[in-house]
PDB file of C-alpha atoms in Angstrom:
ATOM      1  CA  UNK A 861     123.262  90.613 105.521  1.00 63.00           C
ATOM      2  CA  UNK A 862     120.213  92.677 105.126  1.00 73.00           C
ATOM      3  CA  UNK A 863     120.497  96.548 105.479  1.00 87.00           C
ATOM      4  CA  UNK A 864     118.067  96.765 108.688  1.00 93.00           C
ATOM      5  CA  UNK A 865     117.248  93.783 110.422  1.00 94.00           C
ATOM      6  CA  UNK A 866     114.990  93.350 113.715  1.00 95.00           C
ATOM      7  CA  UNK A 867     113.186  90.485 115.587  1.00 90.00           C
ATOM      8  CA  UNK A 868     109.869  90.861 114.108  1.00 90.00           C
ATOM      9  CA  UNK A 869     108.264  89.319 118.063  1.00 89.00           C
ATOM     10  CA  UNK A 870     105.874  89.495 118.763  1.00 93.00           C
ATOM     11  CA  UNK A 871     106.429  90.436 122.465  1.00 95.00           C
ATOM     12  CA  UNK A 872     103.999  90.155 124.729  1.00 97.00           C
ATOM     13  CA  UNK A 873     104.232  91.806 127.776  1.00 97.00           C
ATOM     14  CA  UNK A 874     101.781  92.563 131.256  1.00 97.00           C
ATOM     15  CA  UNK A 875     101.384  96.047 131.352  1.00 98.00           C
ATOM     16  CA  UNK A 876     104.176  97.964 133.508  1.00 98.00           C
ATOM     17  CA  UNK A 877     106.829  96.186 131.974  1.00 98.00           C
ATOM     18  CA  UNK A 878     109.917  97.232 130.385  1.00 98.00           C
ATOM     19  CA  UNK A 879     110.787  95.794 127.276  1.00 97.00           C
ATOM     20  CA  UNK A 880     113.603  96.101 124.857  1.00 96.00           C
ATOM     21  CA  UNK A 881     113.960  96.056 121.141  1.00 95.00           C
ATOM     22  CA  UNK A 882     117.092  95.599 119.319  1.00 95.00           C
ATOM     23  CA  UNK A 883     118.018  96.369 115.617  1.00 96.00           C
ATOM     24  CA  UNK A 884     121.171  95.678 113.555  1.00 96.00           C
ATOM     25  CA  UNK A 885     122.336  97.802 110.520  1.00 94.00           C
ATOM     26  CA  UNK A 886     124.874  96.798 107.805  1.00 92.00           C
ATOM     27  CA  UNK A 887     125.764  99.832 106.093  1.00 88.00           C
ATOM     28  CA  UNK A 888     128.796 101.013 108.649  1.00 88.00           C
ATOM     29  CA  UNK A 889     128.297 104.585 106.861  1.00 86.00           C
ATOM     30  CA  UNK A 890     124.775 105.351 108.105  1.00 88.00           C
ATOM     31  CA  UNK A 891     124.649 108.611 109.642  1.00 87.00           C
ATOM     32  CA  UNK A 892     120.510 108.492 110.450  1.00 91.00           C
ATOM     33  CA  UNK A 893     118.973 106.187 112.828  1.00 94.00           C
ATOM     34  CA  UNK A 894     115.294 106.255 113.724  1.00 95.00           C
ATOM     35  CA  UNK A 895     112.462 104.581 115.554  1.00 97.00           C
ATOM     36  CA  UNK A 896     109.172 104.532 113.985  1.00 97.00           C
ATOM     37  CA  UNK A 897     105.150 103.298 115.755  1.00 97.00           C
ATOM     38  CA  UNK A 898     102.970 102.036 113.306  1.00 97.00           C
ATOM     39  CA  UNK A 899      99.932 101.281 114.169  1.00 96.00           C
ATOM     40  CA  UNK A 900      97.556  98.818 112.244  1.00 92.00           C
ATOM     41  CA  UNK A 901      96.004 100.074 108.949  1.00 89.00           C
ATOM     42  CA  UNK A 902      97.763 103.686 110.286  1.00 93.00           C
ATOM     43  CA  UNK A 903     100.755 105.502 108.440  1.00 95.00           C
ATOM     44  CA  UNK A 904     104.180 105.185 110.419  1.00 96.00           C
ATOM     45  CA  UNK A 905     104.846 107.928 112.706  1.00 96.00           C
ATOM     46  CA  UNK A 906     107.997 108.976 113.697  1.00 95.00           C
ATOM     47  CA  UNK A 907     108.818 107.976 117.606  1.00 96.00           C
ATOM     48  CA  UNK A 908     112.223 109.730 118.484  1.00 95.00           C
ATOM     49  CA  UNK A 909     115.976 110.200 116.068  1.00 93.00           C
ATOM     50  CA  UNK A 910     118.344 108.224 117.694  1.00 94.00           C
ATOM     51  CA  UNK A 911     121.420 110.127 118.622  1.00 89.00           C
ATOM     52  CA  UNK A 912     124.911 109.043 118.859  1.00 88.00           C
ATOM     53  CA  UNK A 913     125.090 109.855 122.579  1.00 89.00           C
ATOM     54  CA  UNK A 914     121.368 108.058 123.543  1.00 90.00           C
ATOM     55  CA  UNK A 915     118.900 110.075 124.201  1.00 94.00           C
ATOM     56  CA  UNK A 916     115.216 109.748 126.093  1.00 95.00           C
ATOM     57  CA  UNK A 917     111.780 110.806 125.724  1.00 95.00           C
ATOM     58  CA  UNK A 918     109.312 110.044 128.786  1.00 97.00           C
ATOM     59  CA  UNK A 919     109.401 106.417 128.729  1.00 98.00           C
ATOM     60  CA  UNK A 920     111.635 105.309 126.096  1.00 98.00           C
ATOM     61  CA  UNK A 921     115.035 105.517 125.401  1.00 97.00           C
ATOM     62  CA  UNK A 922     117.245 104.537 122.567  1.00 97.00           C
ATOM     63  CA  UNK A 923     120.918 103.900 122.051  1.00 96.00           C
ATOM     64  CA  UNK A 924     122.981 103.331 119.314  1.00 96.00           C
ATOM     65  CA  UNK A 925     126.358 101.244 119.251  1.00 94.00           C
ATOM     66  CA  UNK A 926     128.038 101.698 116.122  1.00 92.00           C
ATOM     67  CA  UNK A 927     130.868  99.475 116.459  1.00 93.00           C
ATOM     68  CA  UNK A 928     128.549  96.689 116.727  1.00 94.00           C
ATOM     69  CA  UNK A 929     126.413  98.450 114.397  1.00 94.00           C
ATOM     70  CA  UNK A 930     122.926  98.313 116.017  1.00 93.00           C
ATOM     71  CA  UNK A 931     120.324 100.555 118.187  1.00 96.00           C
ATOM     72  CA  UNK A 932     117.912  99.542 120.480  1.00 97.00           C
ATOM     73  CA  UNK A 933     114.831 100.915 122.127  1.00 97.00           C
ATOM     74  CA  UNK A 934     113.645 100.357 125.720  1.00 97.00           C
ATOM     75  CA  UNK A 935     110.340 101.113 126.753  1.00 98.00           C
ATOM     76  CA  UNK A 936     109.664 101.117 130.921  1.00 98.00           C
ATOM     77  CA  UNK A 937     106.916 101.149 132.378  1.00 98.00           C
ATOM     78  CA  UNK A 938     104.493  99.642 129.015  1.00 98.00           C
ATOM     79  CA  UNK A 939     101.253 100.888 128.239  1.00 98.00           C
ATOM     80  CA  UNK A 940      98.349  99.172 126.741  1.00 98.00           C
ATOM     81  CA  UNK A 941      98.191 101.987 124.397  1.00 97.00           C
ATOM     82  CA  UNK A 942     101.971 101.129 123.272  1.00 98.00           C
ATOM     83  CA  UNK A 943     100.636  98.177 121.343  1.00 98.00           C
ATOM     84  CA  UNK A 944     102.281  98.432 118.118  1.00 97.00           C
ATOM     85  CA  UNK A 945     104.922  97.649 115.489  1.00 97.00           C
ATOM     86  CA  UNK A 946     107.664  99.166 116.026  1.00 97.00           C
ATOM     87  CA  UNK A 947     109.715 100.113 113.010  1.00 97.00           C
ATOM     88  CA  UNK A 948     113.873 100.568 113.023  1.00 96.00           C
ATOM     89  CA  UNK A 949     114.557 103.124 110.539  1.00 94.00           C
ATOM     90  CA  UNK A 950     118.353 103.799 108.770  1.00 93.00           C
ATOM     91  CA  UNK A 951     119.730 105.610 105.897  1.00 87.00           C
ATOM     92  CA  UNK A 952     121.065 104.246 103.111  1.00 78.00           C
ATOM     93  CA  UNK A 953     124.316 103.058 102.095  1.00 68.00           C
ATOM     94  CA  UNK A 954     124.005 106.326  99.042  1.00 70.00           C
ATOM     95  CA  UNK A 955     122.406 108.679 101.661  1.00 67.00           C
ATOM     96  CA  UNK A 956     119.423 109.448  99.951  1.00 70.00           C
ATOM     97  CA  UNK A 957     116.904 107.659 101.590  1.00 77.00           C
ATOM     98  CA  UNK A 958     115.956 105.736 104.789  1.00 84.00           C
ATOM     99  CA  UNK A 959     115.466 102.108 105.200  1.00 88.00           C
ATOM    100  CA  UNK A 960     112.746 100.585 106.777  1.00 92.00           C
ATOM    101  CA  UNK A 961     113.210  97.168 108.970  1.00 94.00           C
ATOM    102  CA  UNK A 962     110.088  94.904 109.020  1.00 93.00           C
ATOM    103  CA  UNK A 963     109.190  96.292 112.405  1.00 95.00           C
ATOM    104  CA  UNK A 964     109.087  94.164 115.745  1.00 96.00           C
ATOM    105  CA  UNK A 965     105.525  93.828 116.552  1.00 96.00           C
ATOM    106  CA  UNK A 966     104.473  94.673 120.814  1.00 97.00           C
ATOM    107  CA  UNK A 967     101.086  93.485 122.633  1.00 97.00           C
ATOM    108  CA  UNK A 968     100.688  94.786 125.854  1.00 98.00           C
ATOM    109  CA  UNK A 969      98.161  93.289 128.059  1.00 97.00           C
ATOM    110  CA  UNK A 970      96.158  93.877 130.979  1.00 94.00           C
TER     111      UNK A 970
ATOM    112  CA  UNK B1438      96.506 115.137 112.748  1.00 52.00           C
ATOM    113  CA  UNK B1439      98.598 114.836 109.682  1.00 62.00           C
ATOM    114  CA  UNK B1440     100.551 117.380 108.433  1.00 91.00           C
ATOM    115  CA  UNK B1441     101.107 115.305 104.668  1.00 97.00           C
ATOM    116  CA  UNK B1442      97.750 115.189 103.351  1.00 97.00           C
ATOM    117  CA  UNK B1443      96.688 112.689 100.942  1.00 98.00           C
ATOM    118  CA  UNK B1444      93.756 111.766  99.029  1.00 97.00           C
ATOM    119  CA  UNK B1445      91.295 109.991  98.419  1.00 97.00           C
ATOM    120  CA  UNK B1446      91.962 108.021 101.155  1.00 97.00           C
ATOM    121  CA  UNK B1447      90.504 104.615  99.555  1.00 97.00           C
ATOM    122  CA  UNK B1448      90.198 103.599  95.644  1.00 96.00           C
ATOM    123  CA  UNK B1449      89.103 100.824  93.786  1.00 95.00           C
ATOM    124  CA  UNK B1450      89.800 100.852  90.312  1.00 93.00           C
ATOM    125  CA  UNK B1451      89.333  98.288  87.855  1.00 91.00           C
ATOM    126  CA  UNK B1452      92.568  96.976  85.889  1.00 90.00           C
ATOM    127  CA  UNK B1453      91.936  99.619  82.567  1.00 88.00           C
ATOM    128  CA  UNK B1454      91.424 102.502  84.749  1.00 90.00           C
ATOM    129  CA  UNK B1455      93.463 105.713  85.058  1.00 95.00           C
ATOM    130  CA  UNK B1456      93.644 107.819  88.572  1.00 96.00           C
ATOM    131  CA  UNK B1457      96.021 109.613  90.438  1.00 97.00           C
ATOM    132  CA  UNK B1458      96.886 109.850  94.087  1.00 98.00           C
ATOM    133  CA  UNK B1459      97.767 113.261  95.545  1.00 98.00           C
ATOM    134  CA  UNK B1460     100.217 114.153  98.297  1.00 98.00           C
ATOM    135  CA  UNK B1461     100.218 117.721  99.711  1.00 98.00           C
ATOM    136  CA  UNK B1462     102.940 119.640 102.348  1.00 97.00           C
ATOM    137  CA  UNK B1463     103.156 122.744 103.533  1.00 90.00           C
ATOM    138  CA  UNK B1464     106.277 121.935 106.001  1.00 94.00           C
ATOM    139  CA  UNK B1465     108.631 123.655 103.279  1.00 93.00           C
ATOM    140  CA  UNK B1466     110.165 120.266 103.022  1.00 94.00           C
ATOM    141  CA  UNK B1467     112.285 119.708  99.904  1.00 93.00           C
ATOM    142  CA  UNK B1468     112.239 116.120  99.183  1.00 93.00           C
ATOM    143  CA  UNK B1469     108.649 113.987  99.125  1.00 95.00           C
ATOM    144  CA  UNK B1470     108.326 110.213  98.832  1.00 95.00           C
ATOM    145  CA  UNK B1471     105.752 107.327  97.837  1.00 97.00           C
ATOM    146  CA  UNK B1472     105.813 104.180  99.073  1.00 96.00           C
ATOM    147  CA  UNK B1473     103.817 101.186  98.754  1.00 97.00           C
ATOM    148  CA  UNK B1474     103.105  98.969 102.165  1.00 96.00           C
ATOM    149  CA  UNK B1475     101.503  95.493 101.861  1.00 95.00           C
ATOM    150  CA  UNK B1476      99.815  93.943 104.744  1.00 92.00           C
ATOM    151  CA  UNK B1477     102.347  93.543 107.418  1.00 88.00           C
ATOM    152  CA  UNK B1478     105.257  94.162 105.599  1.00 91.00           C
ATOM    153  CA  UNK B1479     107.324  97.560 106.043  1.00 92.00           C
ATOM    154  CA  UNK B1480     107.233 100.294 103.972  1.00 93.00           C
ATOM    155  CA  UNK B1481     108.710  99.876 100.390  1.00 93.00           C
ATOM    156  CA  UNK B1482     110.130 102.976  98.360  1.00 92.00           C
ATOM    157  CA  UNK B1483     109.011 103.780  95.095  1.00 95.00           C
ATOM    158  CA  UNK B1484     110.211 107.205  94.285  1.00 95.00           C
ATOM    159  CA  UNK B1485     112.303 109.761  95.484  1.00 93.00           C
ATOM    160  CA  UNK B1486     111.639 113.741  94.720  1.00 94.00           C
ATOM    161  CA  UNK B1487     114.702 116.090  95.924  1.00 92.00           C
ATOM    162  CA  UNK B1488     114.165 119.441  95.090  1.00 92.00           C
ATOM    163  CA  UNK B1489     111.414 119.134  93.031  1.00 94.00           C
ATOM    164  CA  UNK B1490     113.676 116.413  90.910  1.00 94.00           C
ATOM    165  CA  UNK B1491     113.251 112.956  90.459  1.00 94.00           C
ATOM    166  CA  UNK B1492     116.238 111.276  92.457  1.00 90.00           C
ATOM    167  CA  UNK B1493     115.281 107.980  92.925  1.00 87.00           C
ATOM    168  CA  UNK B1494     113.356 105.743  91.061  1.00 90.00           C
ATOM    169  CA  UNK B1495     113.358 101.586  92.720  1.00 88.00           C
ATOM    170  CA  UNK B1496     112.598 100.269  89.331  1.00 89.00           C
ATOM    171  CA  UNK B1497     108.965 100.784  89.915  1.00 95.00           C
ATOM    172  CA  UNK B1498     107.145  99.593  86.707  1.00 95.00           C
ATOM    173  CA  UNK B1499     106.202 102.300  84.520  1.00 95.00           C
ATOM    174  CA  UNK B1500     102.509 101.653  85.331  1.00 96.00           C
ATOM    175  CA  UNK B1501     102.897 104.063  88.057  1.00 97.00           C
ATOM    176  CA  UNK B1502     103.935 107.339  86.687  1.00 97.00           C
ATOM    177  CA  UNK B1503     105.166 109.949  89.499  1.00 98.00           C
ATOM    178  CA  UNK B1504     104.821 113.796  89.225  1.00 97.00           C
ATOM    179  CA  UNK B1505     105.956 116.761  91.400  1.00 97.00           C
ATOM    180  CA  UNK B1506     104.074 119.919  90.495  1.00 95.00           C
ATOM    181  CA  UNK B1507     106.034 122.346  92.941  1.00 93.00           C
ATOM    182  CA  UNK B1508     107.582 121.795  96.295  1.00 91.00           C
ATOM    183  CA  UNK B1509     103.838 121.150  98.041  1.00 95.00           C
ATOM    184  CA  UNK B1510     102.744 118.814  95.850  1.00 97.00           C
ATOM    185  CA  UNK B1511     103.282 114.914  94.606  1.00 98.00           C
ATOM    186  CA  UNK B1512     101.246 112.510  92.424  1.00 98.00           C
ATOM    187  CA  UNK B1513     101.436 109.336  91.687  1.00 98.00           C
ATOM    188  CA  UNK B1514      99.621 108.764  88.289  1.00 98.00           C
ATOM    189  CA  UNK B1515      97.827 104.818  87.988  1.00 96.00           C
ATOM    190  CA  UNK B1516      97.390 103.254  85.070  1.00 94.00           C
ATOM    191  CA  UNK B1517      96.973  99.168  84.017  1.00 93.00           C
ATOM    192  CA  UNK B1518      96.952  98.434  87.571  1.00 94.00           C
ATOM    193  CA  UNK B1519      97.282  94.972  88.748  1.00 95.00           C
ATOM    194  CA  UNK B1520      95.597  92.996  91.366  1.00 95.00           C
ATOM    195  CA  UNK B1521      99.169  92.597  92.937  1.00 96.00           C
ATOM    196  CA  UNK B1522      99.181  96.474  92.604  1.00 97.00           C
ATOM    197  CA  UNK B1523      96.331  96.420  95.508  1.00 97.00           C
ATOM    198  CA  UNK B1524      97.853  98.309  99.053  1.00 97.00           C
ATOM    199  CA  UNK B1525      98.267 101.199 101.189  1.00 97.00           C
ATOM    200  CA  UNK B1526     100.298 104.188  99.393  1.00 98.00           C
ATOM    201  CA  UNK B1527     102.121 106.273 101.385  1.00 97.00           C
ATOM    202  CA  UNK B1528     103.288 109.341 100.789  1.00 97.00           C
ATOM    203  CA  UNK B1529     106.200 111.465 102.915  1.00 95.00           C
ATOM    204  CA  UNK B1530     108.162 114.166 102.994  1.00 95.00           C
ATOM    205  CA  UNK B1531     111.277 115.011 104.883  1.00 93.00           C
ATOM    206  CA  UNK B1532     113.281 118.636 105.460  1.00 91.00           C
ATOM    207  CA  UNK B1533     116.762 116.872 102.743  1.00 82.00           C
ATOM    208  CA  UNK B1534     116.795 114.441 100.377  1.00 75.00           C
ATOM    209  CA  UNK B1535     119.761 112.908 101.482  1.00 73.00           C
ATOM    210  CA  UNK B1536     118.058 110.581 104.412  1.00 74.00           C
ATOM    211  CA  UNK B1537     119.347 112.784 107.438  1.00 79.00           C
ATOM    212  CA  UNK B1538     116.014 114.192 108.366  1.00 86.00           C
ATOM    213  CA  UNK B1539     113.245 112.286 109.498  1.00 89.00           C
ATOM    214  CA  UNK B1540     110.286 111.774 107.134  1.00 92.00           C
ATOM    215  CA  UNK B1541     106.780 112.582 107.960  1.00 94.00           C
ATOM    216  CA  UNK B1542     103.879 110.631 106.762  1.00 95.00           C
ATOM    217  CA  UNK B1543     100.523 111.030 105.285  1.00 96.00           C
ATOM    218  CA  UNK B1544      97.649 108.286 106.304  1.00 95.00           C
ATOM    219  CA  UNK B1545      97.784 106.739 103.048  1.00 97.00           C
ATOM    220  CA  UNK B1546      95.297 105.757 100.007  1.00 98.00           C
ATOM    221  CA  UNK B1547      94.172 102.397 100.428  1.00 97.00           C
ATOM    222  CA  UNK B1548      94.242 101.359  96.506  1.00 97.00           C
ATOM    223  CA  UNK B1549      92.024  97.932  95.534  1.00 96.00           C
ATOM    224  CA  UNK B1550      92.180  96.887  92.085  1.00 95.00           C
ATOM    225  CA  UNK B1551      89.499  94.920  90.673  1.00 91.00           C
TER     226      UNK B1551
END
């Protein structure tokens, strides 16, 4: 099993829509969960930490389930300015440093 | 705007050449990061700095020589470059080096080799 997997889409969605993204972890240790946005040709930039109690910012909200080991991210009410990859981000089975998924790519449309 | 600053922002070297990226913070974070991200493919880790240390090292080949000058500052020293070598260079730096802080990014060289 890889350490971070997600479904890399893409989703396309009308704007207005809510959409969810789901990412499994394997390392049952991991203390750190994150969402990243990358945009294309940009650097990653951090979207929200993903607590162990869920937790919201504006539009999106994330959750974690660690018994079945994976965190998700729903986004109401889509932009077309949300168009992006979005990256699930974990630590590492040592601790020292966070693994990347390959990102679930979004296209929000008129 | 940034708060990881890195330059230059695009190089193209030829295959004999020698450069260095730079990677600057002033977030008093203690552990800094490269990474190397091909075209739609997520970031990969190179090398880890913790404390001005070198704590992690992915078996990077030794044509890429990392260097932290102080707590602000990170290289990444180039040398016999390959085509394959060609991609966006990221560097980051994070509050711990022990993954429980989230890192922040620079906007990356964009690195061509010839």
């Amino acid at each position: 099993r890889k350490e971070v997997e997600q479904d890399p889409g893409p989703f396309n969605v009308p704007e207005g829509a809510t959409v969810a993204f789901n990412c499994t972890y394997s390392n049952s240790a991991s203390q750190s969960f994150f969402w990243y946005r990358q945009d294309c040709r940009k650097e990653p930039k951090l979207l929200m930490s993903v607590y162990s109690s869920g937790n919201e910012d504006g539009r999106f909200t994330a959750q974690l389930n660690r018994a079945s080991q994976y965190i998700s991210l729903l986004i109401r009410d889509s932009k077309l300015s949300d168009s992006a990859t979005y990256l699930c981000v974990v630590n590492n089975q040592a601790g020292t440093a966070l693994i990347f998924g390959k990102g679930t790519t979004l296209s929000v449309s008129s | 705007d940034t708060e990881v600053t890195q330059t230059p922002k695009h190089l193209v070297m030829g295959m004999t050449n020698k450069k260095s990226l730079k990677c600057e913070q002033h977030m008093g974070h203690r552990a800094m990061y490269w990474y190397k991200q091909k075209a739609k493919k997520p970031p990969e880790l190179m090398f880890v700095y913790s404390y001005e240390k070198l704590s992690i090292n992915e078996s990077v080949p030794s044509r890429f020589s990392p260097e932290c000058p102080n707590s602000s500052l990170l290289n990444l020293h180039l040398h016999a470059l390959q085509p394959e070598d060609s991609a966006l260079y990221l560097c980051a730096s994070s509050q711990d080096g022990q993954g429980h802080s989230p890192q922040h990014f620079g906007d990356g060289t964009r690195l061509s080799i010839l």
